[in-house]
Structures are given as C-alpha cells and as structure tokens.
C-alpha cells in the first residue's frame, strides 16, 4: 500500500523523456542495450512519472486494444528505441529515444556519422570483418603506409560503393546473404550505391608484428568462395564504369530503389528481428510454480527499487562474438604477419565501413578486413560528450546514472537536438 502511494506521489512529478546516447560495449546487440536500460529505468524514481502515465493510458484502452497486447508487450516498461543499430563487433555512439523521444529517432538514420576502424591486411572474409570466414589470402609485403595513403585517395568524396554480400538488401525478394549461405548464384549484378566520404584520414599505422589483430581461423567452403569471388569480380568491373545503373532494366532499378528505401526505413527494426534469435525464453507457469516463484501483477509491481547495480550483462544478446583466442595461440601466418592501420572517416547515410575496408584491400591487391569499429559521432552526439552516457555508469546505482541521464534528456529538450 505504501509503495502504491509513493508511486502515485511521484507520478505527479516531471515526466522525463527525450533522446540521449550511450557508449555501446563490444559484443553486445543494440537491442540488448535497450533491454539493459529498461532493467534499470523501469523501477527507477526518475522514470516513475513516465511509467505512471503509460499505466493510466492503458487503463483507458478498450478491450480490443488490450487484447492486442500479447506476451512481452503486456509488460509495462519504459518505451525505448534506437536511432541506428550498431553491429555486435562495433562500439560507440548508440542513440536512444525514451518516451516521445522515439518519434525523433527516424531523423538520425540520415545524418552524418564519424567512425574509427582498424583495417587488417592480407586476407578477405565473407562478412568483410574478423568474425567471418576467410575467402582468400593475398600478399602483403608491399602494403606500406604510403601505399595505403595513396589508395585512400580513391575513397574520398562521392563514389559508388557495393554493399557487402551479407547485408540486409534484397534481390528478387530474397536477402543477399541467403544466396551466399545456400551457395547459389545471385540472379543478377548487385547495384552499387551513391555514397559520400566527407573526411578520411589514416591516423595510426601498425607495422607487422606490432599488433595483436588476427585473421579468422575458419575458412569458407568452396561453393561459397566461388559465389563470393564472382560477386567481387562484378564489383571490380562496375568500379571501372562511371554509371552502372544502365545495366538494370527499369523494373530492376525500381526494385533496387525500393529495397534500399526499405533498408533505410527499417534499419532500426532489423536489430529487433535479429534479436528474436537471441530472445530469452520466459519460464513457463509450471516451472515458476515448481520453483516457488509467483508472477507479480503489473499494477502491484514494485517501482521503487531504483538501486539496481551490477546486474547486466546477462541477456543472450550480451556477448554475440566468439571468445578471443588465447595469447599463446599461434598466428595464422609465418613470420611477423601483415600490417594494420586505424582509419577515421566521416560519412553519409547508407555507407558501409566494412566495404571500405574490403575494397581498400582489393585495391592494394592484398585483401583486407575490418578488425575493429567504433562510431565516435552521430549527428550532435559524440563519445565523451555531454549527451553520451558510458555503459559502465548504467551498471551503477540510480544515484550515479540518474542525474546524468536526466541532464542529457534536459539538454535534448532545450533544443540541442538537430541531426547533422
């Protein structure tokens, strides 16, 4: 009874909502970050008024609206979404919208972003990064800093980029990665995309033997190697022409444009679809009873704990990368191995960093892959900035993260919120 009165009293306070960013850890899905935020936000005093507002809105729903809520959707939680997913391999700025702030997330899909990536030379993978399977290996003795800087000149400004085979784009209603997984030839050439790199620089160079980055141990099967190699040959041929749109019929061009528009508009939802694969199963009623647990009703659920700390990561989306190799594991090469470098870039929407890493390796004739990726800026949100929360702060008590999140949302509502 006292809890209910406290909730009622706090619900009359200010409703806190808006947009802020969080520094996503490596290995974690963007959807898992949202779940972790909800784990702490749901019982907090900071978001109690927002939760009460949603509870009151649900009480006014008719029977049809209530029946539409099934399973997890019936659970009352702080409404959170993200403004552009980050791969599990990536770290950095993940923009989150809370409450009404979710309505502004679509704007961030089209804003410019700044990335820092580590490029490892000497081999190419099916996914264009270090967690894929090796497709081919190349010579890297002549890959020097000066050679890389010269090759980067071709990737500045506006140019056409081919998306990775393992992308969300579709061809004849089927995702491209399914053709690769099934070892089937793609029906036609993959259309390249108009992209723009406004800034591009090599910021660090790692000589052979001075870094710990490694190629994957697993190699792709022959059928997949043949398919991917044929796609790469198409990419090289398209790169030599000024405009490859003429290779498509009007119907095919329309399909490509439709697929790309769908990809852009559903980019945030893609993470939710992937997350279904790692969705944590809720224990059955029978199992809960056997364990002596009881399910608290939504109205009676305690809202005042807010003192959670050190609980995540525990979800199945918390560690989606294979465990790192032991330091004693011999490298997959003889001698000192290949060089690597760190590249910083500012790009427009629709740009694939992993494609740049791969294409850079192809241009140098050695092969290359993305070993690390960090999004350091998206729109006005920057790592270390006043509107970007460290994930480690989230794991502390509300007295630590609460004032920071409240300040960030206040900054957004004050007008510092225009995507760039």
Coordinates of C-alpha atoms in Angstrom, one line a residue:
X1 CA 0.0 0.0 0.0
X2 CA 2.8 2.4 0.9
X3 CA 4.5 1.5 -2.5
X4 CA 1.4 2.4 -4.4
X5 CA 1.0 5.7 -2.6
X6 CA 4.7 6.5 -3.3
X7 CA 4.2 5.7 -7.0
X8 CA 1.1 7.9 -7.1
X9 CA 3.0 10.8 -5.4
X10 CA 6.0 10.5 -7.8
X11 CA 3.8 10.2 -10.8
X12 CA 2.7 13.8 -10.3
X13 CA 6.4 14.8 -10.9
X14 CA 8.0 15.8 -14.1
X15 CA 7.8 13.3 -16.9
X16 CA 11.4 12.8 -18.2
X17 CA 11.7 11.7 -21.9
X18 CA 13.7 12.6 -25.0
X19 CA 16.9 11.5 -26.7
X20 CA 20.4 10.7 -25.4
X21 CA 23.3 8.4 -26.4
X22 CA 25.1 5.6 -24.8
X23 CA 28.5 4.0 -25.5
X24 CA 27.7 0.5 -26.6
X25 CA 30.1 -2.2 -25.5
X26 CA 31.7 -4.6 -28.0
X27 CA 29.9 -7.9 -28.4
X28 CA 26.5 -6.7 -27.4
X29 CA 23.5 -6.2 -29.7
X30 CA 21.8 -2.8 -29.8
X31 CA 18.6 -4.5 -28.7
X32 CA 20.3 -5.9 -25.6
X33 CA 21.5 -2.4 -24.7
X34 CA 17.8 -1.3 -24.8
X35 CA 16.8 -4.2 -22.5
X36 CA 19.6 -3.3 -20.1
X37 CA 18.4 0.3 -20.0
X38 CA 14.9 -0.9 -19.3
X39 CA 16.2 -3.1 -16.5
X40 CA 17.4 -0.1 -14.7
X41 CA 14.9 2.5 -15.9
X42 CA 11.7 0.5 -15.2
X43 CA 12.0 0.5 -11.3
X44 CA 13.7 3.9 -11.1
X45 CA 12.3 7.0 -9.4
X46 CA 13.5 9.1 -12.4
X47 CA 11.1 7.4 -14.8
X48 CA 8.2 6.7 -12.4
X49 CA 6.1 9.5 -13.7
X50 CA 6.5 8.3 -17.3
X51 CA 5.6 4.8 -16.2
X52 CA 2.5 6.0 -14.4
X53 CA 1.4 8.0 -17.5
X54 CA 1.6 4.9 -19.6
X55 CA -0.2 2.9 -16.9
X56 CA -3.1 5.4 -16.9
X57 CA -3.2 5.4 -20.7
X58 CA -3.5 1.6 -20.7
X59 CA -6.4 1.7 -18.3
X60 CA -8.3 3.9 -20.7
X61 CA -7.8 1.4 -23.6
X62 CA -10.8 -0.6 -24.8
X63 CA -11.0 -4.4 -24.8
X64 CA -9.8 -4.7 -28.4
X65 CA -6.7 -2.6 -27.7
X66 CA -5.9 -4.6 -24.6
X67 CA -6.2 -7.9 -26.4
X68 CA -3.7 -6.7 -29.0
X69 CA -1.0 -6.7 -26.3
X70 CA 0.3 -10.2 -26.0
X71 CA 3.3 -11.7 -24.3
X72 CA 6.1 -9.3 -23.5
X73 CA 4.1 -6.4 -24.9
X74 CA 1.8 -6.6 -22.0
X75 CA 4.6 -5.9 -19.6
X76 CA 4.8 -2.3 -18.6
X77 CA 8.2 -0.9 -19.5
X78 CA 9.9 2.4 -20.3
X79 CA 9.5 2.9 -24.0
X80 CA 12.9 3.0 -25.6
X81 CA 14.2 2.7 -29.2
X82 CA 17.5 3.4 -31.0
X83 CA 18.4 5.7 -33.9
X84 CA 20.5 3.3 -36.0
X85 CA 21.8 -0.1 -34.9
X86 CA 25.4 -0.9 -34.3
X87 CA 26.8 -4.4 -35.1
X88 CA 27.9 -6.5 -32.1
X89 CA 31.5 -6.0 -33.3
X90 CA 31.2 -2.2 -33.1
X91 CA 31.3 0.1 -30.1
X92 CA 30.4 3.7 -29.6
X93 CA 27.5 6.1 -30.0
X94 CA 24.1 4.4 -29.9
X95 CA 21.4 7.0 -29.9
X96 CA 18.4 6.1 -27.7
X97 CA 15.0 7.7 -27.6
X98 CA 12.9 7.5 -24.5
X99 CA 9.1 8.1 -24.5
X100 CA 8.2 10.7 -27.0
X101 CA 11.8 10.9 -28.0
X102 CA 11.3 7.7 -30.0
X103 CA 9.4 9.7 -32.6
X104 CA 12.6 11.6 -33.4
X105 CA 14.8 8.6 -34.0
X106 CA 14.0 8.3 -37.7
X107 CA 15.8 11.6 -38.3
X108 CA 19.1 10.1 -37.2
X109 CA 19.2 7.5 -39.9
X110 CA 20.0 10.1 -42.5
X111 CA 22.6 12.2 -40.5
X112 CA 26.4 12.0 -40.9
X113 CA 28.4 9.7 -38.8
X114 CA 32.1 9.5 -37.8
X115 CA 33.8 6.1 -37.4
X116 CA 37.2 4.8 -36.5
X117 CA 38.1 1.4 -37.8
X118 CA 41.1 -0.9 -37.7
X119 CA 41.9 -2.5 -41.0
X120 CA 43.9 -5.7 -41.1
X121 CA 45.5 -6.6 -44.4
X122 CA 46.4 -9.9 -46.0
X123 CA 43.1 -11.7 -46.2
X124 CA 39.4 -11.2 -47.1
X125 CA 36.3 -12.7 -45.4
X126 CA 32.7 -13.3 -46.4
X127 CA 31.4 -10.8 -43.9
X128 CA 34.3 -8.3 -44.6
X129 CA 35.3 -8.4 -40.9
X130 CA 37.3 -10.6 -38.5
X131 CA 34.3 -12.6 -37.3
X132 CA 33.6 -14.1 -40.8
X133 CA 35.2 -16.9 -42.7
X134 CA 38.3 -16.5 -44.8
X135 CA 37.6 -16.4 -48.6
X136 CA 41.1 -15.7 -49.8
X137 CA 44.5 -14.6 -48.8
X138 CA 46.9 -12.3 -50.5
X139 CA 50.5 -11.0 -50.4
X140 CA 51.1 -8.1 -48.1
X141 CA 54.8 -7.5 -48.3
X142 CA 54.3 -4.4 -50.4
X143 CA 51.5 -2.9 -48.3
X144 CA 53.1 0.1 -46.7
X145 CA 51.8 3.3 -45.1
X146 CA 52.5 5.4 -48.1
X147 CA 50.8 2.8 -50.4
X148 CA 47.7 2.8 -48.2
X149 CA 47.5 6.6 -48.0
X150 CA 47.7 6.8 -51.8
X151 CA 45.0 4.1 -52.2
X152 CA 42.7 6.1 -49.8
X153 CA 42.5 8.9 -52.3
X154 CA 40.0 6.9 -54.3
X155 CA 37.6 6.8 -51.3
X156 CA 37.3 10.5 -50.7
X157 CA 34.3 12.5 -51.9
X158 CA 31.4 10.9 -53.8
X159 CA 31.7 7.5 -55.3
X160 CA 29.7 4.2 -55.8
X161 CA 30.0 1.5 -53.2
X162 CA 28.9 -2.1 -53.4
X163 CA 27.2 -3.3 -50.2
X164 CA 28.6 -6.4 -48.5
X165 CA 27.1 -9.7 -49.7
X166 CA 25.9 -10.3 -46.1
X167 CA 23.8 -7.2 -46.0
X168 CA 20.1 -6.5 -45.4
X169 CA 19.5 -5.7 -49.0
X170 CA 17.3 -8.0 -51.1
X171 CA 17.3 -9.2 -54.6
X172 CA 14.0 -10.7 -56.1
X173 CA 12.6 -10.7 -52.5
X174 CA 15.4 -12.6 -51.0
X175 CA 18.2 -11.2 -48.8
X176 CA 21.6 -11.4 -50.5
X177 CA 23.2 -13.3 -47.6
X178 CA 20.8 -16.2 -48.2
X179 CA 22.2 -16.7 -51.7
X180 CA 25.7 -16.9 -50.1
X181 CA 24.7 -19.3 -47.3
X182 CA 22.9 -21.6 -49.8
X183 CA 25.8 -21.4 -52.3
X184 CA 23.5 -20.3 -55.1
X185 CA 24.4 -17.7 -57.8
X186 CA 22.7 -14.3 -57.4
X187 CA 20.1 -13.7 -60.2
X188 CA 21.9 -10.5 -61.4
X189 CA 24.5 -8.0 -60.6
X190 CA 24.3 -6.1 -57.3
X191 CA 23.7 -2.4 -57.9
X192 CA 26.2 -0.1 -56.3
X193 CA 25.2 2.8 -54.1
X194 CA 26.0 6.5 -54.2
X195 CA 27.9 7.4 -51.0
X196 CA 30.0 10.2 -49.8
X197 CA 33.0 10.4 -47.5
X198 CA 33.5 14.0 -46.4
X199 CA 36.6 13.3 -44.2
X200 CA 39.1 10.4 -44.4
X201 CA 42.5 10.0 -42.8
X202 CA 44.9 7.4 -41.7
X203 CA 45.5 8.1 -38.0
X204 CA 47.7 5.2 -36.9
X205 CA 49.9 2.7 -38.7
X206 CA 50.8 -0.7 -37.2
X207 CA 53.9 -2.4 -38.6
X208 CA 53.9 -6.2 -38.9
X209 CA 54.5 -7.9 -35.5
X210 CA 53.4 -4.8 -33.5
X211 CA 49.7 -5.6 -33.2
X212 CA 47.5 -8.4 -31.9
X213 CA 44.9 -8.5 -34.7
X214 CA 44.3 -11.8 -36.4
X215 CA 42.5 -13.3 -39.3
X216 CA 39.7 -15.8 -38.6
X217 CA 40.8 -19.4 -38.2
X218 CA 37.8 -20.8 -40.2
X219 CA 37.8 -20.8 -44.0
X220 CA 34.6 -20.7 -46.2
X221 CA 33.7 -23.8 -48.2
X222 CA 34.5 -24.0 -51.9
X223 CA 30.9 -23.2 -53.1
X224 CA 30.7 -20.1 -51.0
X225 CA 34.2 -19.0 -52.1
X226 CA 33.1 -19.3 -55.7
X227 CA 29.9 -17.3 -55.2
X228 CA 31.6 -14.5 -53.3
X229 CA 34.5 -14.4 -55.7
X230 CA 32.1 -14.0 -58.6
X231 CA 30.4 -11.1 -56.8
X232 CA 33.7 -9.4 -56.2
X233 CA 34.7 -9.7 -59.9
X234 CA 31.4 -7.9 -60.7
X235 CA 32.3 -5.2 -58.2
X236 CA 35.6 -4.7 -59.9
X237 CA 34.0 -4.4 -63.3
X238 CA 31.4 -2.0 -62.0
X239 CA 34.1 0.1 -60.4
X240 CA 35.6 0.8 -63.8
X241 CA 32.4 2.3 -65.2
X242 CA 31.0 5.8 -64.4
X243 CA 27.4 4.7 -64.0
X244 CA 26.2 1.1 -63.6
X245 CA 22.5 2.0 -63.4
X246 CA 22.2 1.3 -67.1
X247 CA 22.9 -2.4 -66.6
X248 CA 19.5 -2.7 -64.9
X249 CA 16.1 -2.7 -66.5
X250 CA 13.6 -0.1 -65.3
X251 CA 11.8 -2.8 -63.3
X252 CA 15.1 -3.9 -61.7
X253 CA 16.1 -0.4 -60.9
X254 CA 12.8 0.2 -59.3
X255 CA 13.2 -2.9 -57.2
X256 CA 16.7 -1.8 -56.2
X257 CA 15.4 1.6 -55.1
X258 CA 12.6 0.1 -53.3
X259 CA 14.9 -2.4 -51.5
X260 CA 17.2 0.4 -50.4
X261 CA 14.4 2.6 -49.2
X262 CA 13.1 -0.3 -47.2
X263 CA 16.5 -0.9 -45.8
X264 CA 16.9 2.7 -44.7
X265 CA 13.4 3.0 -43.1
X266 CA 13.7 -0.3 -41.3
X267 CA 17.3 -0.2 -40.2
X268 CA 16.3 0.2 -36.5
X269 CA 13.8 -2.7 -36.8
X270 CA 16.4 -5.0 -38.3
X271 CA 18.1 -5.3 -34.9
X272 CA 14.8 -6.4 -33.4
X273 CA 14.5 -9.2 -36.0
X274 CA 18.0 -10.4 -35.3
X275 CA 17.3 -10.1 -31.6
X276 CA 14.5 -12.7 -31.9
X277 CA 17.2 -15.3 -32.4
X278 CA 18.7 -14.5 -29.0
X279 CA 15.5 -13.7 -27.2
X280 CA 15.5 -15.0 -23.7
X281 CA 12.8 -17.6 -23.0
X282 CA 10.4 -16.8 -20.2
X283 CA 9.9 -19.7 -17.7
X284 CA 6.6 -21.5 -18.0
X285 CA 3.9 -21.1 -15.4
X286 CA 4.5 -24.7 -14.4
X287 CA 8.2 -24.1 -13.9
X288 CA 7.6 -20.9 -12.0
X289 CA 5.3 -22.7 -9.6
X290 CA 7.8 -25.5 -9.2
X291 CA 10.5 -23.0 -8.3
X292 CA 8.1 -21.4 -5.8
X293 CA 8.0 -18.1 -7.6
X294 CA 4.9 -16.1 -8.3
X295 CA 4.3 -13.5 -11.0
X296 CA 3.5 -10.1 -9.7
X297 CA 0.7 -8.3 -11.5
X298 CA 1.5 -5.2 -13.5
X299 CA -0.4 -2.9 -11.1
X300 CA 1.2 -4.4 -8.0
X301 CA 4.8 -4.5 -9.4
X302 CA 7.2 -2.6 -7.1
X303 CA 8.5 0.6 -8.7
X304 CA 10.7 2.0 -6.1
X305 CA 13.9 -0.1 -6.1
X306 CA 15.9 2.1 -8.4
X307 CA 19.0 0.8 -6.6
X308 CA 19.9 -1.9 -9.0
X309 CA 23.6 -2.3 -9.8
X310 CA 26.0 -4.7 -11.5
X311 CA 23.2 -6.9 -12.9
X312 CA 23.7 -6.9 -16.7
X313 CA 25.1 -8.2 -18.9
X314 CA 23.1 -11.4 -18.6
X315 CA 21.0 -11.5 -21.7
X316 CA 21.7 -13.7 -24.7
X317 CA 22.4 -10.6 -26.7
X318 CA 25.2 -9.6 -24.3
X319 CA 28.0 -11.5 -26.0
X320 CA 27.5 -12.3 -29.6
X321 CA 31.1 -12.6 -30.6
X322 CA 33.2 -15.7 -30.4
X323 CA 35.6 -15.8 -27.4
X324 CA 39.0 -14.2 -28.1
X325 CA 41.9 -16.5 -28.9
X326 CA 44.4 -17.3 -26.2
X327 CA 47.5 -15.1 -26.4
X328 CA 49.5 -18.3 -26.8
X329 CA 47.6 -19.3 -29.9
X330 CA 50.0 -19.3 -32.9
X331 CA 49.1 -16.6 -35.5
X332 CA 47.6 -17.9 -38.9
X333 CA 50.8 -16.8 -40.8
X334 CA 54.5 -17.3 -40.8
X335 CA 56.9 -14.5 -39.7
X336 CA 55.7 -11.2 -38.5
X337 CA 52.5 -11.3 -40.4
X338 CA 50.6 -8.4 -42.1
X339 CA 50.4 -4.7 -41.2
X340 CA 47.3 -3.0 -39.9
X341 CA 46.1 0.6 -39.6
X342 CA 43.5 2.8 -38.0
X343 CA 41.3 5.0 -40.3
X344 CA 39.0 7.8 -39.2
X345 CA 36.1 8.8 -41.6
X346 CA 33.0 10.9 -41.7
X347 CA 30.4 9.5 -44.0
X348 CA 26.8 10.0 -45.1
X349 CA 23.9 7.6 -44.6
X350 CA 24.0 4.2 -46.2
X351 CA 27.8 3.9 -46.1
X352 CA 29.3 0.5 -45.2
X353 CA 32.6 0.8 -43.3
X354 CA 33.3 -2.9 -43.7
X355 CA 33.0 -2.4 -47.5
X356 CA 35.6 0.3 -47.5
X357 CA 38.0 -2.0 -45.6
X358 CA 37.4 -4.8 -48.0
X359 CA 37.7 -2.5 -51.1
X360 CA 40.9 -1.0 -49.8
X361 CA 42.4 -4.4 -49.6
X362 CA 41.3 -5.2 -53.1
X363 CA 42.8 -2.0 -54.4
X364 CA 46.1 -2.9 -52.8
X365 CA 45.9 -6.5 -54.1
X366 CA 46.4 -8.0 -50.7
X367 CA 42.9 -8.4 -49.2
X368 CA 41.7 -6.7 -46.0
X369 CA 39.1 -6.9 -43.3
X370 CA 37.6 -4.8 -40.6
X371 CA 39.1 -5.8 -37.3
X372 CA 37.5 -3.2 -35.0
X373 CA 34.9 -0.4 -35.4
X374 CA 33.8 2.5 -33.2
X375 CA 31.2 5.1 -34.0
X376 CA 32.6 8.2 -32.4
X377 CA 29.9 10.6 -33.5
X378 CA 26.3 10.5 -34.9
X379 CA 24.8 13.9 -35.6
X380 CA 25.4 16.1 -32.5
X381 CA 26.1 13.0 -30.3
X382 CA 29.7 12.3 -29.5
X383 CA 31.7 9.9 -27.4
X384 CA 32.7 11.6 -24.2
X385 CA 30.2 14.4 -24.9
X386 CA 27.6 15.9 -22.5
X387 CA 24.9 13.8 -24.1
X388 CA 26.5 10.4 -24.3
X389 CA 26.4 8.1 -21.2
X390 CA 29.1 5.5 -20.5
X391 CA 27.6 2.0 -20.3
X392 CA 29.6 1.4 -17.1
X393 CA 27.6 4.2 -15.5
X394 CA 24.5 2.3 -16.2
X395 CA 25.7 -0.6 -14.1
X396 CA 25.9 1.6 -11.0
X397 CA 23.0 2.7 -8.8
X398 CA 20.5 5.3 -9.9
X399 CA 22.3 7.9 -7.8
X400 CA 25.1 7.6 -10.4
X401 CA 23.4 7.3 -13.8
X402 CA 20.1 9.1 -12.9
X403 CA 21.4 12.7 -12.7
X404 CA 23.4 12.1 -15.9
X405 CA 20.5 10.7 -17.9
X406 CA 18.2 13.5 -16.6
X407 CA 20.7 16.1 -17.6
X408 CA 21.1 14.6 -21.1
X409 CA 17.4 14.5 -21.7
X410 CA 17.1 18.1 -20.5
X411 CA 19.8 19.1 -22.9
X412 CA 17.8 17.5 -25.7
X413 CA 14.6 19.2 -24.7
X414 CA 16.4 22.5 -24.5
X415 CA 16.9 22.5 -28.3
X416 CA 20.3 20.8 -28.8
X417 CA 18.8 18.0 -30.8
X418 CA 19.2 18.7 -34.5
X419 CA 20.8 15.9 -36.5
X420 CA 23.5 16.8 -38.9

